[in-house]
């Protein structure tokens, strides 16, 4: 069950990769930015929710 605690962080890191790869290769589009932002926000909120749920 403790591995589930890091699911939010994993989603957040995927969002960072979605933003970083196009920035390095020069292929930045609005779609990449929106998907990256959504993954980061969902990962951040998911990490908070899952951590509180596991601790209680």
GROMACS .gro file of C-alpha atoms in nm:
model
   56
    1UNK     CA    1   0.000   0.000   0.000
    2UNK     CA    2   0.294   0.234   0.052
    3UNK     CA    3   0.377   0.224  -0.322
    4UNK     CA    4   0.038   0.380  -0.390
    5UNK     CA    5   0.155   0.681  -0.189
    6UNK     CA    6   0.399   0.772  -0.469
    7UNK     CA    7   0.150   0.749  -0.756
    8UNK     CA    8   0.087   1.124  -0.746
    9UNK     CA    9   0.459   1.197  -0.762
   10UNK     CA   10   0.496   0.961  -1.058
   11UNK     CA   11   0.215   1.138  -1.246
   12UNK     CA   12   0.377   1.473  -1.163
   13UNK     CA   13   0.711   1.356  -1.303
   14UNK     CA   14   0.540   1.235  -1.622
   15UNK     CA   15   0.391   1.583  -1.657
   16UNK     CA   16   0.736   1.738  -1.618
   17UNK     CA   17   0.869   1.506  -1.889
   18UNK     CA   18   0.581   1.602  -2.118
   19UNK     CA   19   0.685   1.967  -2.074
   20UNK     CA   20   1.062   1.914  -2.086
   21UNK     CA   21   1.100   1.695  -2.396
   22UNK     CA   22   0.930   1.935  -2.640
   23UNK     CA   23   1.112   2.229  -2.482
   24UNK     CA   24   1.447   2.060  -2.548
   25UNK     CA   25   1.360   1.946  -2.900
   26UNK     CA   26   1.192   2.275  -2.996
   27UNK     CA   27   0.845   2.134  -3.066
   28UNK     CA   28   0.644   2.326  -2.808
   29UNK     CA   29   0.272   2.352  -2.888
   30UNK     CA   30  -0.028   2.456  -2.683
   31UNK     CA   31  -0.142   2.094  -2.665
   32UNK     CA   32   0.185   1.989  -2.502
   33UNK     CA   33   0.159   2.270  -2.251
   34UNK     CA   34  -0.202   2.190  -2.157
   35UNK     CA   35  -0.138   1.816  -2.118
   36UNK     CA   36   0.175   1.881  -1.911
   37UNK     CA   37  -0.005   2.129  -1.689
   38UNK     CA   38  -0.299   1.893  -1.633
   39UNK     CA   39  -0.069   1.605  -1.542
   40UNK     CA   40   0.124   1.821  -1.297
   41UNK     CA   41  -0.192   1.951  -1.128
   42UNK     CA   42  -0.351   1.603  -1.111
   43UNK     CA   43  -0.028   1.457  -0.975
   44UNK     CA   44   0.002   1.729  -0.711
   45UNK     CA   45  -0.357   1.691  -0.594
   46UNK     CA   46  -0.335   1.312  -0.615
   47UNK     CA   47  -0.022   1.307  -0.401
   48UNK     CA   48  -0.192   1.516  -0.131
   49UNK     CA   49  -0.511   1.307  -0.134
   50UNK     CA   50  -0.335   0.970  -0.137
   51UNK     CA   51  -0.094   1.070   0.139
   52UNK     CA   52  -0.377   1.186   0.365
   53UNK     CA   53  -0.582   0.874   0.286
   54UNK     CA   54  -0.294   0.636   0.362
   55UNK     CA   55  -0.193   0.815   0.684
   56UNK     CA   56  -0.544   0.799   0.830
   0.00000   0.00000   0.00000
